[in-house]
Amino acid sequence: MTQKIPFREHHLLTLLEAYDKQTLPLDLFISHYFREHTALGSKDRAFIAETIYALIRWKGLLDYLVPYACWLDRYEAFQTLDQAAIQQKTDIPLHTRVSFPPYLFSLFEDNYGTDKATELCLISNTPAPTTVRVNALKTTRDALLQSWDSQYKVSPTKISPDGIVFHKKINFFGLPEFKEGLFEVQDEGSQLLAQLVRVQPGDQFLDYCAGSGGKTLALAPAMQHKGQIYVHDIRPFALQEARKRLKRAGIQNSQILLPDSPNLNKLKKKMNWVLVDAPCTGTGTLRRNPDMKWKFDENTLPRLIGQQRTIFEKALSFLHPEGRIVYATCSVLKEENQLQLEHFIKTYQLQVEGEIFQSLPAQGEMDGFFGVVLKRA
């Protein structure tokens, strides 16, 4: 007789099997699945999402322990997995013990040495903290902390002046404070990275790889609705989301620009600040995007390095002679960070202004980021 699979596990396995047959990022695919399956309650969704992320993180190790496994096999193996004992088994290859693709693990080793690489991989296999950024245009961190303190376990971020950490996951998007634009979900490292762009009221600022506008939302309050923010990306769907977020946040001095916009070329050599939050390997945010490591191959890094250089050169054309350009990634690899910086300085006669920002993922702490302010020499 066939054993009936419990309700949650049925959806868990159905989702994973469907995920393998498509190309969407994991977080988007899970969101789409939940929207289509309204019978799933909040606790069901939390269990399914947390379990899927754990299974994807440890997929490499599970496939070693249970060869030719289906998702049911992996799920059953995961339930009895003794992580501490596995890390002591030196007969298992190290990259397998930390559940990383061999080529990506070798890059981590080249960058940080074996011990630090191992630590980074293991941290990347843990859940990331849940952090929000207060919208200083509408409220203060103290006000939100006071409002939430009796309802949720929250604390201020250690470094960012605008961040609040939630120590238990909740549905942010249902909160009235979210709908009113009082906060956005944003990692503390990302908040600090945005602070490299030291815009002033009246400045002209171009967010060249804006995505859905996270960095723009973080730095816009410093402009006090004065000057102009130009939000650019090659992905129309990302800019649609940016438009919604900017409106919710109450930002009044922004323009959305697609690459074919006739207004884009008019901005050449006029920007006080340009931000290049470049597409990258995302190796600093693998806790949030564990599926990315399994899509990484030997062509990924060279392709992205080429893209980063092309994008930076285009973005630089918008910079005023006295302006500043910020190069940023969510990578922990020198090939995308320090080595790119050396290339930009040499190729375009630039110099670094201030300190280089770099963070590495740490247990319960911010994600990994790199950022640097450059000006013409």
Tab-separated table of N, CA and C in Angstrom, residues 232-368:
chain	number	residue	atom	x	y	z
A	232	HIS	N	17.794	53.884	-13.217
A	232	HIS	CA	17.988	53.231	-14.512
A	232	HIS	C	18.270	51.748	-14.338
A	233	ASP	N	17.734	50.947	-15.244
A	233	ASP	CA	18.043	49.522	-15.296
A	233	ASP	C	17.624	49.016	-16.671
A	234	ILE	N	18.199	47.877	-17.080
A	234	ILE	CA	17.828	47.312	-18.385
A	234	ILE	C	16.592	46.434	-18.285
A	235	ARG	N	16.107	46.180	-17.054
A	235	ARG	CA	14.980	45.262	-16.850
A	235	ARG	C	13.716	46.050	-16.523
A	236	PRO	N	12.777	46.118	-17.456
A	236	PRO	CA	11.544	46.885	-17.211
A	236	PRO	C	10.770	46.412	-15.989
A	237	PHE	N	10.734	45.088	-15.758
A	237	PHE	CA	9.962	44.576	-14.617
A	237	PHE	C	10.553	45.039	-13.293
A	238	ALA	N	11.890	45.171	-13.233
A	238	ALA	CA	12.532	45.661	-12.009
A	238	ALA	C	12.184	47.127	-11.776
A	239	LEU	N	12.158	47.907	-12.850
A	239	LEU	CA	11.825	49.325	-12.725
A	239	LEU	C	10.360	49.532	-12.359
A	240	GLN	N	9.491	48.628	-12.785
A	240	GLN	CA	8.083	48.713	-12.365
A	240	GLN	C	7.969	48.574	-10.854
A	241	GLU	N	8.735	47.640	-10.302
A	241	GLU	CA	8.748	47.466	-8.848
A	241	GLU	C	9.374	48.683	-8.168
A	242	ALA	N	10.440	49.233	-8.771
A	242	ALA	CA	11.071	50.434	-8.216
A	242	ALA	C	10.079	51.592	-8.165
A	243	ARG	N	9.280	51.743	-9.204
A	243	ARG	CA	8.292	52.825	-9.251
A	243	ARG	C	7.303	52.709	-8.078
A	244	LYS	N	6.836	51.487	-7.820
A	244	LYS	CA	5.897	51.262	-6.707
A	244	LYS	C	6.546	51.602	-5.368
A	245	ARG	N	7.787	51.175	-5.210
A	245	ARG	CA	8.478	51.389	-3.932
A	245	ARG	C	8.768	52.873	-3.699
A	246	LEU	N	9.174	53.577	-4.753
A	246	LEU	CA	9.453	55.006	-4.631
A	246	LEU	C	8.193	55.777	-4.255
A	247	LYS	N	7.078	55.392	-4.854
A	247	LYS	CA	5.803	56.049	-4.538
A	247	LYS	C	5.407	55.782	-3.091
A	248	ARG	N	5.539	54.525	-2.664
A	248	ARG	CA	5.173	54.166	-1.289
A	248	ARG	C	6.054	54.904	-0.276
A	249	ALA	N	7.327	55.102	-0.635
A	249	ALA	CA	8.263	55.776	0.273
A	249	ALA	C	8.082	57.290	0.297
A	250	GLY	N	7.304	57.834	-0.634
A	250	GLY	CA	7.080	59.272	-0.663
A	250	GLY	C	8.218	60.061	-1.270
A	251	ILE	N	8.991	59.430	-2.149
A	251	ILE	CA	10.116	60.113	-2.802
A	251	ILE	C	9.593	60.869	-4.020
A	252	GLN	N	9.770	62.182	-4.018
A	252	GLN	CA	9.130	63.049	-5.009
A	252	GLN	C	10.070	63.527	-6.114
A	253	ASN	N	11.354	63.262	-5.971
A	253	ASN	CA	12.326	63.831	-6.921
A	253	ASN	C	13.045	62.741	-7.709
A	254	SER	N	12.300	61.755	-8.215
A	254	SER	CA	12.920	60.652	-8.955
A	254	SER	C	12.295	60.498	-10.332
A	255	GLN	N	13.111	60.003	-11.261
A	255	GLN	CA	12.653	59.672	-12.616
A	255	GLN	C	13.110	58.260	-12.954
A	256	ILE	N	12.221	57.486	-13.587
A	256	ILE	CA	12.547	56.139	-14.038
A	256	ILE	C	13.028	56.214	-15.485
A	257	LEU	N	14.182	55.596	-15.772
A	257	LEU	CA	14.753	55.658	-17.118
A	257	LEU	C	15.122	54.265	-17.621
A	258	LEU	N	14.546	53.871	-18.752
A	258	LEU	CA	14.967	52.661	-19.454
A	258	LEU	C	16.134	53.004	-20.379
A	259	PRO	N	16.905	52.002	-20.831
A	259	PRO	CA	18.061	52.294	-21.694
A	259	PRO	C	17.708	53.046	-22.975
A	260	ASP	N	16.484	52.855	-23.490
A	260	ASP	CA	16.111	53.530	-24.736
A	260	ASP	C	15.440	54.879	-24.494
A	261	SER	N	15.443	55.341	-23.258
A	261	SER	CA	14.824	56.628	-22.957
A	261	SER	C	15.609	57.760	-23.619
A	262	PRO	N	14.924	58.666	-24.321
A	262	PRO	CA	15.633	59.789	-24.959
A	262	PRO	C	16.279	60.729	-23.948
A	263	ASN	N	15.804	60.685	-22.713
A	263	ASN	CA	16.363	61.579	-21.691
A	263	ASN	C	17.694	61.089	-21.129
A	264	LEU	N	18.014	59.807	-21.367
A	264	LEU	CA	19.217	59.250	-20.758
A	264	LEU	C	20.480	59.931	-21.274
A	265	ASN	N	20.594	60.084	-22.579
A	265	ASN	CA	21.796	60.696	-23.157
A	265	ASN	C	21.977	62.152	-22.743
A	266	LYS	N	20.886	62.798	-22.366
A	266	LYS	CA	20.968	64.195	-21.936
A	266	LYS	C	21.689	64.344	-20.591
A	267	LEU	N	21.875	63.226	-19.912
A	267	LEU	CA	22.499	63.271	-18.585
A	267	LEU	C	24.017	63.135	-18.633
A	268	LYS	N	24.585	62.911	-19.811
A	268	LYS	CA	26.029	62.693	-19.934
A	268	LYS	C	26.816	63.856	-19.316
A	269	LYS	N	27.791	63.491	-18.485
A	269	LYS	CA	28.721	64.425	-17.841
A	269	LYS	C	28.042	65.423	-16.891
A	270	LYS	N	26.834	65.079	-16.410
A	270	LYS	CA	26.107	66.013	-15.548
A	270	LYS	C	25.894	65.517	-14.118
A	271	MET	N	26.205	64.250	-13.850
A	271	MET	CA	25.855	63.670	-12.556
A	271	MET	C	26.894	63.980	-11.474
A	272	ASN	N	26.418	64.459	-10.336
A	272	ASN	CA	27.300	64.628	-9.177
A	272	ASN	C	27.704	63.280	-8.598
A	273	TRP	N	26.752	62.330	-8.653
A	273	TRP	CA	27.001	60.979	-8.139
A	273	TRP	C	26.416	59.951	-9.093
A	274	VAL	N	27.185	58.892	-9.326
A	274	VAL	CA	26.705	57.735	-10.091
A	274	VAL	C	26.977	56.488	-9.252
A	275	LEU	N	25.975	55.650	-9.125
A	275	LEU	CA	26.144	54.373	-8.424
A	275	LEU	C	26.077	53.234	-9.426
A	276	VAL	N	27.115	52.395	-9.422
A	276	VAL	CA	27.128	51.167	-10.223
A	276	VAL	C	27.077	49.989	-9.256
A	277	ASP	N	25.867	49.550	-8.952
A	277	ASP	CA	25.668	48.349	-8.125
A	277	ASP	C	25.643	47.178	-9.104
A	278	ALA	N	26.826	46.685	-9.427
A	278	ALA	CA	27.023	45.852	-10.616
A	278	ALA	C	26.462	44.437	-10.448
A	279	PRO	N	25.993	43.851	-11.550
A	279	PRO	CA	25.642	42.422	-11.514
A	279	PRO	C	26.887	41.619	-11.156
A	280	CYS	N	26.721	40.632	-10.300
A	280	CYS	CA	27.892	39.901	-9.806
A	280	CYS	C	27.506	38.476	-9.434
A	281	THR	N	28.462	37.742	-8.896
A	281	THR	CA	28.215	36.348	-8.522
A	281	THR	C	27.262	36.213	-7.341
A	282	GLY	N	27.087	37.290	-6.578
A	282	GLY	CA	26.213	37.220	-5.409
A	282	GLY	C	26.764	36.344	-4.303
A	283	THR	N	28.083	36.144	-4.297
A	283	THR	CA	28.679	35.236	-3.317
A	283	THR	C	28.610	35.766	-1.884
A	284	GLY	N	28.272	37.044	-1.727
A	284	GLY	CA	28.086	37.585	-0.383
A	284	GLY	C	26.684	37.406	0.156
A	285	THR	N	25.763	36.951	-0.699
A	285	THR	CA	24.355	36.835	-0.294
A	285	THR	C	23.808	35.428	-0.508
A	286	LEU	N	24.673	34.421	-0.472
A	286	LEU	CA	24.233	33.046	-0.730
A	286	LEU	C	23.325	32.503	0.365
A	287	ARG	N	23.345	33.100	1.545
A	287	ARG	CA	22.392	32.677	2.577
A	287	ARG	C	20.962	32.929	2.111
A	288	ARG	N	20.775	34.026	1.379
A	288	ARG	CA	19.438	34.391	0.894
A	288	ARG	C	19.130	33.763	-0.464
A	289	ASN	N	20.171	33.439	-1.210
A	289	ASN	CA	19.994	32.908	-2.570
A	289	ASN	C	20.835	31.648	-2.764
A	290	PRO	N	20.547	30.582	-2.027
A	290	PRO	CA	21.405	29.389	-2.097
A	290	PRO	C	21.380	28.700	-3.450
A	291	ASP	N	20.333	28.945	-4.229
A	291	ASP	CA	20.253	28.329	-5.559
A	291	ASP	C	21.339	28.846	-6.489
A	292	MET	N	21.855	30.058	-6.223
A	292	MET	CA	22.839	30.658	-7.126
A	292	MET	C	24.135	29.860	-7.187
A	293	LYS	N	24.507	29.228	-6.076
A	293	LYS	CA	25.793	28.518	-6.091
A	293	LYS	C	25.746	27.299	-7.003
A	294	TRP	N	24.565	26.711	-7.174
A	294	TRP	CA	24.453	25.528	-8.039
A	294	TRP	C	24.346	25.907	-9.512
A	295	LYS	N	24.174	27.192	-9.802
A	295	LYS	CA	24.144	27.668	-11.189
A	295	LYS	C	25.515	28.193	-11.624
A	296	PHE	N	26.460	28.197	-10.699
A	296	PHE	CA	27.793	28.755	-10.935
A	296	PHE	C	28.662	27.728	-11.657
A	297	ASP	N	29.310	28.158	-12.747
A	297	ASP	CA	30.264	27.277	-13.427
A	297	ASP	C	31.493	28.089	-13.829
A	298	GLU	N	32.405	27.484	-14.584
A	298	GLU	CA	33.674	28.146	-14.903
A	298	GLU	C	33.506	29.327	-15.854
A	299	ASN	N	32.353	29.444	-16.481
A	299	ASN	CA	32.107	30.575	-17.378
A	299	ASN	C	31.477	31.764	-16.655
A	300	THR	N	30.941	31.526	-15.462
A	300	THR	CA	30.175	32.564	-14.770
A	300	THR	C	31.028	33.782	-14.445
A	301	LEU	N	32.158	33.576	-13.801
A	301	LEU	CA	32.982	34.695	-13.351
A	301	LEU	C	33.557	35.507	-14.513
A	302	PRO	N	34.175	34.882	-15.534
A	302	PRO	CA	34.665	35.684	-16.665
A	302	PRO	C	33.556	36.492	-17.346
A	303	ARG	N	32.377	35.893	-17.467
A	303	ARG	CA	31.251	36.609	-18.094
A	303	ARG	C	30.874	37.841	-17.276
A	304	LEU	N	30.788	37.688	-15.972
A	304	LEU	CA	30.394	38.804	-15.116
A	304	LEU	C	31.467	39.887	-15.053
A	305	ILE	N	32.732	39.492	-15.042
A	305	ILE	CA	33.812	40.483	-15.050
A	305	ILE	C	33.716	41.357	-16.299
A	306	GLY	N	33.451	40.735	-17.437
A	306	GLY	CA	33.275	41.489	-18.676
A	306	GLY	C	32.087	42.429	-18.603
A	307	GLN	N	30.975	41.950	-18.066
A	307	GLN	CA	29.787	42.793	-17.922
A	307	GLN	C	30.059	43.979	-17.004
A	308	GLN	N	30.729	43.722	-15.900
A	308	GLN	CA	31.016	44.792	-14.935
A	308	GLN	C	31.857	45.895	-15.568
A	309	ARG	N	32.836	45.514	-16.365
A	309	ARG	CA	33.694	46.517	-17.008
A	309	ARG	C	32.926	47.320	-18.056
A	310	THR	N	32.082	46.648	-18.812
A	310	THR	CA	31.276	47.342	-19.822
A	310	THR	C	30.315	48.324	-19.162
A	311	ILE	N	29.644	47.868	-18.115
A	311	ILE	CA	28.674	48.710	-17.409
A	311	ILE	C	29.362	49.907	-16.765
A	312	PHE	N	30.510	49.680	-16.133
A	312	PHE	CA	31.218	50.775	-15.467
A	312	PHE	C	31.617	51.847	-16.478
A	313	GLU	N	32.116	51.422	-17.631
A	313	GLU	CA	32.530	52.399	-18.651
A	313	GLU	C	31.351	53.236	-19.121
A	314	LYS	N	30.211	52.599	-19.330
A	314	LYS	CA	29.015	53.344	-19.747
A	314	LYS	C	28.565	54.307	-18.655
A	315	ALA	N	28.566	53.821	-17.415
A	315	ALA	CA	28.117	54.657	-16.301
A	315	ALA	C	29.028	55.859	-16.099
A	316	LEU	N	30.320	55.668	-16.320
A	316	LEU	CA	31.295	56.740	-16.122
A	316	LEU	C	31.037	57.920	-17.058
A	317	SER	N	30.433	57.652	-18.205
A	317	SER	CA	30.175	58.727	-19.176
A	317	SER	C	29.151	59.737	-18.658
A	318	PHE	N	28.414	59.385	-17.614
A	318	PHE	CA	27.408	60.296	-17.061
A	318	PHE	C	27.971	61.181	-15.950
A	319	LEU	N	29.213	60.928	-15.550
A	319	LEU	CA	29.780	61.614	-14.393
A	319	LEU	C	30.272	63.013	-14.749
A	320	HIS	N	29.887	63.996	-13.952
A	320	HIS	CA	30.426	65.350	-14.049
A	320	HIS	C	31.927	65.295	-13.742
A	321	PRO	N	32.731	66.151	-14.369
A	321	PRO	CA	34.181	66.116	-14.117
A	321	PRO	C	34.555	66.174	-12.635
A	322	GLU	N	33.733	66.834	-11.827
A	322	GLU	CA	34.006	66.926	-10.386
A	322	GLU	C	33.169	65.936	-9.576
A	323	GLY	N	32.494	65.019	-10.264
A	323	GLY	CA	31.589	64.103	-9.578
A	323	GLY	C	32.285	62.885	-8.990
A	324	ARG	N	31.490	62.028	-8.389
A	324	ARG	CA	31.973	60.798	-7.763
A	324	ARG	C	31.168	59.613	-8.293
A	325	ILE	N	31.865	58.498	-8.528
A	325	ILE	CA	31.208	57.271	-8.958
A	325	ILE	C	31.493	56.182	-7.924
A	326	VAL	N	30.473	55.439	-7.559
A	326	VAL	CA	30.600	54.366	-6.570
A	326	VAL	C	30.430	53.028	-7.282
A	327	TYR	N	31.428	52.174	-7.138
A	327	TYR	CA	31.354	50.807	-7.671
A	327	TYR	C	31.056	49.880	-6.508
A	328	ALA	N	30.034	49.027	-6.669
A	328	ALA	CA	29.599	48.168	-5.569
A	328	ALA	C	29.189	46.799	-6.081
A	329	THR	N	29.411	45.778	-5.250
A	329	THR	CA	28.934	44.425	-5.550
A	329	THR	C	28.460	43.769	-4.248
A	330	CYS	N	27.737	42.657	-4.411
A	330	CYS	CA	27.431	41.794	-3.253
A	330	CYS	C	28.236	40.508	-3.401
A	331	SER	N	29.488	40.673	-3.814
A	331	SER	CA	30.425	39.562	-3.991
A	331	SER	C	31.508	39.613	-2.916
A	332	VAL	N	32.085	38.442	-2.625
A	332	VAL	CA	33.229	38.389	-1.700
A	332	VAL	C	34.506	37.990	-2.435
A	333	LEU	N	34.478	38.023	-3.769
A	333	LEU	CA	35.621	37.584	-4.569
A	333	LEU	C	36.456	38.775	-5.029
A	334	LYS	N	37.768	38.671	-4.882
A	334	LYS	CA	38.659	39.765	-5.291
A	334	LYS	C	38.572	40.024	-6.787
A	335	GLU	N	38.252	38.988	-7.559
A	335	GLU	CA	38.168	39.143	-9.017
A	335	GLU	C	37.103	40.159	-9.415
A	336	GLU	N	36.060	40.280	-8.606
A	336	GLU	CA	34.983	41.236	-8.897
A	336	GLU	C	35.139	42.530	-8.114
A	337	ASN	N	36.033	42.544	-7.158
A	337	ASN	CA	36.164	43.682	-6.259
A	337	ASN	C	37.523	44.371	-6.406
A	338	GLN	N	38.519	43.927	-5.661
A	338	GLN	CA	39.817	44.610	-5.669
A	338	GLN	C	40.465	44.620	-7.054
A	339	LEU	N	40.380	43.509	-7.783
A	339	LEU	CA	41.014	43.464	-9.104
A	339	LEU	C	40.279	44.342	-10.107
A	340	GLN	N	38.966	44.423	-9.988
A	340	GLN	CA	38.216	45.344	-10.847
A	340	GLN	C	38.568	46.789	-10.502
A	341	LEU	N	38.692	47.070	-9.222
A	341	LEU	CA	39.072	48.417	-8.801
A	341	LEU	C	40.414	48.811	-9.412
A	342	GLU	N	41.386	47.921	-9.368
A	342	GLU	CA	42.688	48.201	-9.978
A	342	GLU	C	42.546	48.486	-11.470
A	343	HIS	N	41.699	47.713	-12.133
A	343	HIS	CA	41.475	47.913	-13.569
A	343	HIS	C	40.859	49.286	-13.836
A	344	PHE	N	39.865	49.675	-13.060
A	344	PHE	CA	39.191	50.959	-13.277
A	344	PHE	C	40.143	52.124	-13.032
A	345	ILE	N	40.952	52.041	-11.981
A	345	ILE	CA	41.901	53.115	-11.661
A	345	ILE	C	42.903	53.300	-12.799
A	346	LYS	N	43.432	52.187	-13.287
A	346	LYS	CA	44.451	52.241	-14.340
A	346	LYS	C	43.863	52.672	-15.677
A	347	THR	N	42.699	52.152	-16.022
A	347	THR	CA	42.112	52.393	-17.342
A	347	THR	C	41.560	53.803	-17.481
A	348	TYR	N	40.976	54.345	-16.411
A	348	TYR	CA	40.251	55.618	-16.513
A	348	TYR	C	40.877	56.738	-15.683
A	349	GLN	N	42.100	56.528	-15.192
A	349	GLN	CA	42.798	57.542	-14.397
A	349	GLN	C	41.916	58.050	-13.242
A	350	LEU	N	41.505	57.124	-12.417
A	350	LEU	CA	40.671	57.440	-11.261
A	350	LEU	C	41.471	57.250	-9.979
A	351	GLN	N	40.949	57.770	-8.890
A	351	GLN	CA	41.568	57.529	-7.596
A	351	GLN	C	40.486	57.293	-6.548
A	352	VAL	N	40.848	56.536	-5.529
A	352	VAL	CA	39.910	56.194	-4.460
A	352	VAL	C	39.756	57.376	-3.517
A	353	GLU	N	38.519	57.629	-3.110
A	353	GLU	CA	38.248	58.654	-2.104
A	353	GLU	C	37.693	57.980	-0.850
A	354	GLY	N	38.326	58.214	0.271
A	354	GLY	CA	37.859	57.618	1.520
A	354	GLY	C	38.244	56.151	1.630
A	355	GLU	N	37.611	55.461	2.557
A	355	GLU	CA	37.925	54.065	2.816
A	355	GLU	C	37.073	53.139	1.953
A	356	ILE	N	37.663	52.023	1.561
A	356	ILE	CA	36.922	50.984	0.846
A	356	ILE	C	36.034	50.254	1.852
A	357	PHE	N	34.786	50.023	1.465
A	357	PHE	CA	33.864	49.286	2.334
A	357	PHE	C	33.842	47.821	1.922
A	358	GLN	N	34.041	46.937	2.886
A	358	GLN	CA	33.912	45.508	2.608
A	358	GLN	C	33.389	44.800	3.848
A	359	SER	N	32.397	43.944	3.637
A	359	SER	CA	31.877	43.115	4.723
A	359	SER	C	31.832	41.672	4.251
A	360	LEU	N	31.997	40.751	5.186
A	360	LEU	CA	31.882	39.323	4.907
A	360	LEU	C	30.711	38.767	5.706
A	361	PRO	N	30.000	37.788	5.163
A	361	PRO	CA	28.900	37.192	5.928
A	361	PRO	C	29.426	36.615	7.241
A	362	ALA	N	28.698	36.873	8.304
A	362	ALA	CA	29.051	36.323	9.618
A	362	ALA	C	27.777	35.845	10.292
A	363	GLN	N	27.908	34.896	11.194
A	363	GLN	CA	26.748	34.301	11.846
A	363	GLN	C	25.881	35.376	12.500
A	364	GLY	N	24.638	35.491	12.052
A	364	GLY	CA	23.715	36.464	12.618
A	364	GLY	C	23.999	37.899	12.238
A	365	GLU	N	24.952	38.114	11.339
A	365	GLU	CA	25.355	39.471	10.971
A	365	GLU	C	25.004	39.761	9.510
A	366	MET	N	25.503	40.891	9.014
A	366	MET	CA	25.175	41.347	7.665
A	366	MET	C	25.766	40.445	6.590
A	367	ASP	N	25.298	40.655	5.348
A	367	ASP	CA	25.791	39.914	4.197
A	367	ASP	C	27.149	40.455	3.749
A	368	GLY	N	27.680	39.866	2.669
A	368	GLY	CA	28.964	40.283	2.136
A	368	GLY	C	28.812	41.304	1.018
